[in-house]
Short mmCIF file of C-alpha atoms in Angstrom, two decimals:
data_model
loop_
_atom_site.label_atom_id
_atom_site.label_comp_id
_atom_site.label_asym_id
_atom_site.label_seq_id
_atom_site.Cartn_x
_atom_site.Cartn_y
_atom_site.Cartn_z
CA MET A 1 49.84 -61.64 33.23
CA LEU A 2 46.39 -60.30 33.71
CA ALA A 3 47.46 -56.98 33.36
CA TRP A 4 49.18 -57.65 30.09
CA TRP A 5 46.01 -59.49 28.59
CA GLY A 6 43.71 -56.35 29.65
CA ALA A 7 46.17 -54.09 28.09
CA PHE A 8 45.90 -56.45 24.85
CA LYS A 9 42.15 -56.60 24.66
CA GLY A 10 42.44 -52.80 25.09
CA VAL A 11 44.66 -52.49 22.10
CA CYS A 12 42.69 -55.11 19.91
CA ARG A 13 39.06 -53.81 21.05
CA CYS A 14 37.44 -54.41 17.51
CA GLY A 15 35.25 -56.94 15.55
CA ARG A 16 35.78 -60.62 14.79
CA SER A 17 37.10 -60.04 11.52
CA ARG A 18 39.58 -57.57 12.71
CA TRP A 19 41.40 -60.58 14.80
CA LEU A 20 41.86 -62.30 11.55
CA MET A 21 45.02 -60.17 10.86
CA GLY A 22 48.53 -61.10 9.58
CA GLY A 23 51.31 -62.34 11.48
CA ALA A 24 52.98 -58.91 11.83
CA SER A 25 50.18 -56.88 12.66
CA PHE A 26 49.65 -59.36 15.27
CA LEU A 27 52.91 -59.04 16.80
CA LEU A 28 52.68 -55.31 16.52
CA LEU A 29 49.58 -55.24 18.72
CA VAL A 30 51.38 -57.77 21.17
CA ALA A 31 54.32 -55.36 21.61
CA LEU A 32 52.15 -52.26 21.98
CA ALA A 33 50.16 -54.02 24.63
CA TYR A 34 52.83 -55.33 26.56
CA ARG A 35 54.49 -51.62 26.40
CA ALA A 36 51.39 -50.43 27.84
CA ALA A 37 51.04 -52.69 30.91
CA ARG A 38 54.99 -53.33 31.80
CA PRO A 39 55.51 -52.69 35.41
CA GLN A 40 57.17 -49.50 36.38
CA VAL A 41 60.83 -49.37 36.08
CA ILE A 42 62.95 -48.52 39.11
CA ASN A 43 66.28 -46.89 38.69
CA GLY A 44 66.42 -47.83 35.23
CA LEU A 45 65.72 -51.28 35.74
CA ASP A 46 62.62 -53.40 35.95
CA PHE A 47 63.55 -55.64 38.13
CA ARG A 48 60.37 -57.94 38.21
CA SER A 49 61.26 -59.22 34.80
CA LEU A 50 64.21 -61.04 36.17
CA TRP A 51 62.00 -63.44 38.21
CA LYS A 52 60.00 -66.41 37.28
CA THR A 53 56.13 -65.76 37.77
CA ALA A 54 54.75 -68.24 35.76
CA GLY A 55 53.26 -71.35 37.77
CA PRO A 56 54.13 -72.43 41.16
CA LEU A 57 57.55 -71.85 42.43
CA TYR A 58 57.27 -74.77 45.26
CA LYS A 59 55.90 -77.90 45.98
CA LEU A 60 55.26 -79.71 49.32
CA ASP A 61 57.69 -82.68 49.85
CA ILE A 62 55.09 -85.06 51.64
CA SER A 63 57.91 -87.40 52.62
CA TRP A 64 59.45 -85.09 55.25
CA PRO A 65 59.40 -85.71 58.18
CA LYS A 66 59.44 -89.48 57.76
CA PHE A 67 57.45 -89.91 60.74
CA PRO A 68 55.52 -87.06 61.62
CA GLY A 69 54.22 -88.53 65.13
CA GLN A 70 57.60 -87.88 66.31
CA ILE A 71 56.71 -84.24 66.64
CA THR A 72 54.70 -83.98 69.96
CA GLY A 73 54.24 -80.22 70.78
CA GLN A 74 53.26 -77.11 69.14
CA THR A 75 55.78 -76.28 66.44
CA PHE A 76 56.80 -72.61 66.83
CA CYS A 77 59.71 -72.32 65.30
CA VAL A 78 62.48 -74.19 62.52
CA ALA A 79 65.94 -73.55 61.66
CA VAL A 80 68.28 -75.04 59.03
CA ASP A 81 72.17 -75.55 59.14
CA PRO A 82 73.63 -74.01 56.51
CA ILE A 83 76.42 -76.31 56.05
CA TYR A 84 75.42 -79.73 57.27
CA GLU A 85 71.79 -79.54 56.46
CA ILE A 86 70.45 -80.58 59.86
CA VAL A 87 66.94 -79.32 60.83
CA TYR A 88 66.19 -77.83 64.28
CA VAL A 89 62.28 -77.39 65.30
CA GLY A 90 61.40 -75.72 68.74
CA GLN A 91 58.20 -76.74 69.95
CA ARG A 92 56.12 -75.99 73.42
CA GLY A 93 53.88 -78.47 75.47
CA ASN A 94 53.94 -80.27 78.78
CA ASN A 95 56.53 -83.02 78.97
CA VAL A 96 57.89 -82.96 75.45
CA PRO A 97 61.43 -82.19 74.62
CA LYS A 98 61.82 -78.72 73.57
CA VAL A 99 64.05 -79.15 70.63
CA LEU A 100 63.93 -81.95 67.92
CA VAL A 101 66.97 -82.51 65.63
CA PHE A 102 66.04 -83.84 61.88
CA SER A 103 68.27 -85.19 59.22
CA GLU A 104 68.04 -83.56 55.72
CA GLU A 105 66.20 -86.65 54.96
CA GLY A 106 63.76 -86.25 57.57
CA TYR A 107 65.01 -88.93 60.27
CA LEU A 108 64.71 -87.65 63.71
CA LEU A 109 68.28 -87.62 65.27
CA GLN A 110 67.94 -86.48 68.62
CA ALA A 111 65.60 -84.59 71.33
CA TRP A 112 66.75 -82.24 73.94
CA ASN A 113 65.02 -81.48 77.19
CA THR A 114 66.70 -78.25 77.56
CA SER A 115 66.48 -75.13 80.00
CA VAL A 116 64.12 -73.21 77.50
CA GLU A 117 60.64 -72.50 78.69
CA MET A 118 58.67 -71.55 75.68
CA PRO A 119 60.64 -71.37 72.52
CA HIS A 120 59.88 -68.68 70.23
CA GLY A 121 62.53 -68.27 67.56
CA ILE A 122 65.48 -70.45 66.78
CA PHE A 123 68.57 -70.07 64.41
CA ALA A 124 71.48 -72.31 63.53
CA ALA A 125 74.79 -71.02 62.88
CA SER A 126 77.53 -72.91 61.50
CA THR A 127 81.01 -72.93 60.59
CA PRO A 128 83.19 -75.98 59.60
CA ASN A 129 84.64 -75.86 63.08
CA LEU A 130 81.58 -75.07 65.30
CA THR A 131 77.44 -75.39 64.96
CA SER A 132 75.62 -73.30 67.68
CA VAL A 133 71.93 -73.26 67.74
CA TRP A 134 70.32 -69.82 69.16
CA ILE A 135 66.86 -69.85 70.79
CA THR A 136 64.91 -66.96 71.85
CA ASP A 137 62.79 -67.85 75.11
CA VAL A 138 59.51 -65.93 75.58
CA GLY A 139 58.71 -67.64 78.96
CA THR A 140 57.98 -65.88 82.12
CA GLY A 141 59.62 -68.51 84.46
CA LYS A 142 63.17 -68.51 85.92
CA TYR A 143 64.72 -69.12 82.36
CA GLY A 144 62.54 -66.87 80.21
CA HIS A 145 63.21 -63.43 78.61
CA THR A 146 66.71 -64.81 77.31
CA ILE A 147 68.36 -65.53 74.15
CA GLN A 148 70.45 -69.13 74.87
CA GLN A 149 72.87 -70.46 72.39
CA TYR A 150 73.48 -74.31 72.48
CA SER A 151 76.00 -76.67 70.95
CA SER A 152 74.49 -78.92 68.32
CA SER A 153 74.04 -81.71 70.71
CA GLY A 154 71.90 -79.27 73.26
CA LYS A 155 74.79 -78.49 75.62
CA LEU A 156 73.94 -74.89 77.21
CA LEU A 157 76.89 -72.41 76.13
CA GLN A 158 75.92 -69.18 77.17
CA VAL A 159 72.94 -66.70 77.93
CA ILE A 160 71.89 -63.25 76.76
CA GLY A 161 69.66 -61.42 79.21
CA THR A 162 68.35 -61.62 82.55
CA PRO A 163 66.86 -65.01 83.07
CA GLY A 164 63.34 -64.85 84.58
CA LYS A 165 63.50 -60.98 84.47
CA ALA A 166 61.92 -58.67 81.64
CA GLY A 167 63.63 -55.55 81.23
CA SER A 168 64.62 -52.65 78.39
CA GLY A 169 68.54 -52.17 79.77
CA VAL A 170 71.13 -52.28 77.42
CA ASN A 171 74.15 -52.77 80.29
CA PRO A 172 73.53 -55.34 80.63
CA LEU A 173 71.12 -56.05 78.10
CA GLN A 174 67.94 -57.42 78.91
CA PHE A 175 64.80 -58.45 77.11
CA ASP A 176 61.17 -58.80 77.23
CA GLN A 177 59.81 -61.69 75.53
CA PRO A 178 62.54 -61.39 72.35
CA ALA A 179 61.20 -63.07 69.12
CA GLU A 180 63.88 -63.81 66.97
CA ILE A 181 67.63 -63.70 66.21
CA PHE A 182 69.59 -63.73 63.20
CA VAL A 183 73.65 -64.59 63.35
CA GLU A 184 75.84 -63.53 60.30
CA GLU A 185 79.04 -65.36 59.76
CA THR A 186 80.92 -62.67 61.28
CA GLY A 187 79.10 -63.69 64.41
CA ASP A 188 77.39 -60.23 64.62
CA LEU A 189 73.75 -60.77 65.90
CA TYR A 190 70.70 -59.08 65.05
CA ILE A 191 67.65 -59.65 67.47
CA VAL A 192 64.13 -58.41 67.28
CA ASP A 193 62.54 -57.49 70.81
CA GLY A 194 59.57 -58.51 71.79
CA ASP A 195 56.95 -60.52 71.08
CA GLY A 196 54.02 -58.48 72.85
CA GLY A 197 56.16 -57.04 75.67
CA MET A 198 57.59 -53.68 76.37
CA ASN A 199 60.10 -53.69 74.02
CA ASN A 200 59.51 -52.84 70.27
CA ARG A 201 62.96 -52.79 69.01
CA LEU A 202 65.94 -54.22 66.62
CA VAL A 203 69.21 -54.67 68.41
CA LYS A 204 72.49 -55.39 66.84
CA LEU A 205 75.27 -56.76 68.94
CA THR A 206 78.93 -58.07 68.27
CA PRO A 207 79.86 -61.39 68.86
CA ASP A 208 81.00 -60.54 72.26
CA PHE A 209 77.48 -59.01 73.00
CA LYS A 210 78.24 -55.28 72.90
CA THR A 211 75.58 -53.02 71.52
CA LEU A 212 76.49 -51.77 68.05
CA TRP A 213 73.27 -49.87 67.55
CA LEU A 214 69.62 -50.09 68.65
CA ARG A 215 66.58 -49.04 66.59
CA GLY A 216 62.95 -48.66 67.43
CA GLU A 217 60.07 -47.85 70.04
CA ASN A 218 56.49 -48.67 69.93
CA GLY A 219 54.78 -46.86 67.38
CA THR A 220 53.44 -46.64 63.68
CA GLY A 221 56.13 -44.33 62.42
CA VAL A 222 59.47 -44.63 60.28
CA ALA A 223 61.75 -47.11 62.45
CA GLN A 224 59.09 -47.63 65.00
CA PHE A 225 57.57 -51.16 65.79
CA ARG A 226 54.68 -52.61 66.98
CA ILE A 227 55.64 -56.44 67.52
CA PRO A 228 58.90 -56.86 65.79
CA HIS A 229 58.32 -60.66 65.08
CA SER A 230 61.23 -61.62 62.72
CA VAL A 231 64.79 -60.62 61.16
CA THR A 232 66.74 -61.47 58.54
CA VAL A 233 69.88 -60.00 56.71
CA ASP A 234 70.91 -60.22 53.09
CA SER A 235 73.83 -60.25 51.28
CA VAL A 236 73.94 -56.83 50.46
CA GLY A 237 73.61 -55.58 54.01
CA ARG A 238 70.18 -54.93 54.59
CA VAL A 239 68.65 -55.92 57.71
CA TRP A 240 64.56 -57.00 57.04
CA VAL A 241 62.16 -56.94 59.87
CA ALA A 242 58.63 -58.41 59.84
CA ASP A 243 57.04 -55.66 61.81
CA ARG A 244 53.77 -57.60 62.60
CA GLY A 245 51.36 -55.24 64.37
CA ASN A 246 52.16 -52.51 61.83
CA GLN A 247 51.48 -55.09 59.16
CA ARG A 248 54.82 -54.22 57.30
CA ILE A 249 58.47 -54.95 56.55
CA GLN A 250 60.88 -52.44 57.51
CA VAL A 251 64.37 -52.45 56.31
CA PHE A 252 67.52 -51.04 57.71
CA ASP A 253 71.35 -50.87 56.88
CA LYS A 254 73.14 -53.31 58.76
CA THR A 255 76.40 -51.08 59.22
CA THR A 256 74.70 -47.93 60.41
CA GLY A 257 71.05 -48.83 61.51
CA GLU A 258 69.85 -46.27 59.11
CA TRP A 259 66.15 -46.77 57.92
CA LEU A 260 65.98 -47.55 54.11
CA GLY A 261 62.24 -48.11 53.54
CA SER A 262 59.25 -50.53 53.75
CA TRP A 263 56.55 -52.43 52.37
CA SER A 264 53.43 -52.56 53.35
CA SER A 265 51.21 -52.92 50.21
CA CYS A 266 51.27 -56.70 50.22
CA PHE A 267 50.24 -57.21 53.77
CA ARG A 268 46.80 -55.47 53.86
CA GLU A 269 45.03 -59.11 54.42
CA ASP A 270 47.41 -60.32 56.87
CA SER A 271 50.50 -59.26 58.69
CA PRO A 272 54.04 -60.55 57.69
CA TYR A 273 55.03 -63.12 60.56
CA SER A 274 58.22 -64.40 59.43
CA VAL A 275 60.87 -63.25 56.78
CA ARG A 276 63.56 -65.21 55.05
CA PHE A 277 65.18 -65.01 51.43
CA SER A 278 65.46 -67.66 49.14
CA ALA A 279 68.81 -69.31 48.73
CA ASP A 280 69.65 -67.35 45.38
CA GLU A 281 68.03 -64.31 47.11
CA LYS A 282 65.99 -63.77 44.23
CA TYR A 283 62.51 -63.97 46.51
CA VAL A 284 61.46 -62.74 50.21
CA ILE A 285 59.80 -65.63 51.91
CA VAL A 286 56.94 -64.36 54.03
CA ALA A 287 54.52 -66.45 56.76
CA HIS A 288 50.89 -65.04 57.37
CA LEU A 289 49.51 -66.94 60.41
CA ASN A 290 46.06 -66.08 60.20
CA THR A 291 45.64 -66.40 56.59
CA ASP A 292 47.52 -69.82 56.39
CA LYS A 293 49.65 -68.67 53.38
CA ILE A 294 53.30 -68.25 52.26
CA SER A 295 53.82 -65.25 50.16
CA ILE A 296 56.64 -65.13 47.68
CA LEU A 297 58.00 -61.80 47.05
CA ALA A 298 60.13 -60.52 44.12
CA ALA A 299 63.53 -59.31 46.12
CA PRO A 300 64.53 -55.85 45.12
CA PRO A 301 67.79 -54.79 43.63
CA ILE A 302 70.83 -53.39 45.07
CA GLY A 303 69.94 -49.74 46.19
CA SER A 304 66.20 -50.04 46.05
CA ILE A 305 63.74 -50.96 48.23
CA GLY A 306 60.96 -49.73 45.87
CA ASN A 307 57.15 -51.67 46.32
CA CYS A 308 56.59 -55.15 47.20
CA ASP A 309 55.36 -57.62 44.68
CA VAL A 310 53.58 -60.88 45.09
CA VAL A 311 54.97 -63.48 42.42
CA ASP A 312 53.53 -66.68 44.21
CA ILE A 313 51.45 -67.76 46.82
CA ILE A 314 51.47 -71.04 48.92
CA GLN A 315 48.33 -71.29 50.23
CA LEU A 316 48.08 -73.78 53.32
CA ALA A 317 44.98 -76.03 54.74
CA GLU A 318 42.83 -73.78 56.88
CA ASN A 319 44.11 -73.48 60.70
CA VAL A 320 47.48 -74.76 59.88
CA LYS A 321 48.94 -71.13 60.98
CA PRO A 322 52.15 -70.60 59.96
CA HIS A 323 54.32 -69.03 62.45
CA LEU A 324 58.09 -68.98 61.40
CA VAL A 325 60.15 -70.49 58.56
CA ASP A 326 63.78 -71.31 57.34
CA VAL A 327 65.16 -71.66 54.16
CA SER A 328 67.91 -74.36 53.29
CA MET A 329 70.98 -72.33 51.78
CA ARG A 330 71.97 -75.73 49.85
CA THR A 331 68.96 -77.01 48.50
CA GLY A 332 66.61 -74.11 48.61
CA ALA A 333 63.70 -76.08 50.63
CA VAL A 334 61.79 -74.09 52.71
CA TYR A 335 60.72 -74.98 56.26
CA VAL A 336 57.45 -73.85 57.68
CA ALA A 337 56.71 -74.28 61.46
CA GLU A 338 53.21 -74.45 61.85
CA ILE A 339 51.40 -74.11 65.43
CA GLY A 340 48.07 -74.88 64.39
CA ALA A 341 48.94 -78.26 62.51
CA GLU A 342 51.51 -78.97 65.21
CA GLN A 343 53.97 -80.01 62.35
CA VAL A 344 56.99 -78.84 60.16
CA GLN A 345 56.48 -79.05 56.49
CA ARG A 346 59.00 -78.79 53.74
CA TYR A 347 58.19 -77.11 50.16
CA VAL A 348 61.04 -77.63 47.63
CA PRO A 349 61.41 -75.47 44.45
CA ILE A 350 60.07 -76.51 41.36
CA ASP A 351 62.98 -76.77 38.72
#
């Protein structure tokens, strides 16, 4: 809007009497100003015109959770069951349950005292017959450096990695502070490893944990990472990685692992810590821990990554420190796990 107005003023740089023009002349100048300021067209499509950009897109739901005092630790991660709308919160601290389970309405349903030492990322995978919760553990004790799968009631089902031992091996697969996991409906798994350890890589696994492809090493070049911190997959087959240390998001083809592009211009002020898509995939939602904000970016069309474009910002309170986020596929609500505030907040779309 500011760019459009600047162009309009440029076209209409004239005295007061010239502003008192007929309606037809005024509309002509408006059209010329818009043409001068319109965004760059990519592949014949100005995709930014497809998204709402006027006014805020989300508002805080102050009623969630119902009793905030039930969260008793540092909240590092949050996951929303895509079918049943159950919300899982991973927290750290002494003598606190590592996982809290909330209803969509914000009522605490369960609390787990699991073998997880230091939960970092959490993901809820659900089918009509099975719900499982995947947790990345960056602890250094006997359970750490692993990814653990639990039932919806907190029963440990299986473990990927070598418990208590950091490593870079692929047979068997080892991790060093794995940051986050994303599980597709097919059961394929995407893992970013690690959160400051020896590994800087993106790994795709089959449902039975066979390595399909692996990308990345420590560095600043194409397909290299410095603290890959969050991962998500869109519906057109692109894998999005928050490359925290390099202050960018990198994008890969989910089938081949081929590098497709990257975004960096939107992250000069603060790194992307978390990356998710809105339920309708119009927007890419990114958390910034150091500047206490959530950026809402226009999602690119099929076949084009292009440049990032911020269409809205949710500015949080100072020192809230949003770490990881997740999105309800049913309601579109955005859940934000905040380390500094030791809480999870829920933002709902504005109709």
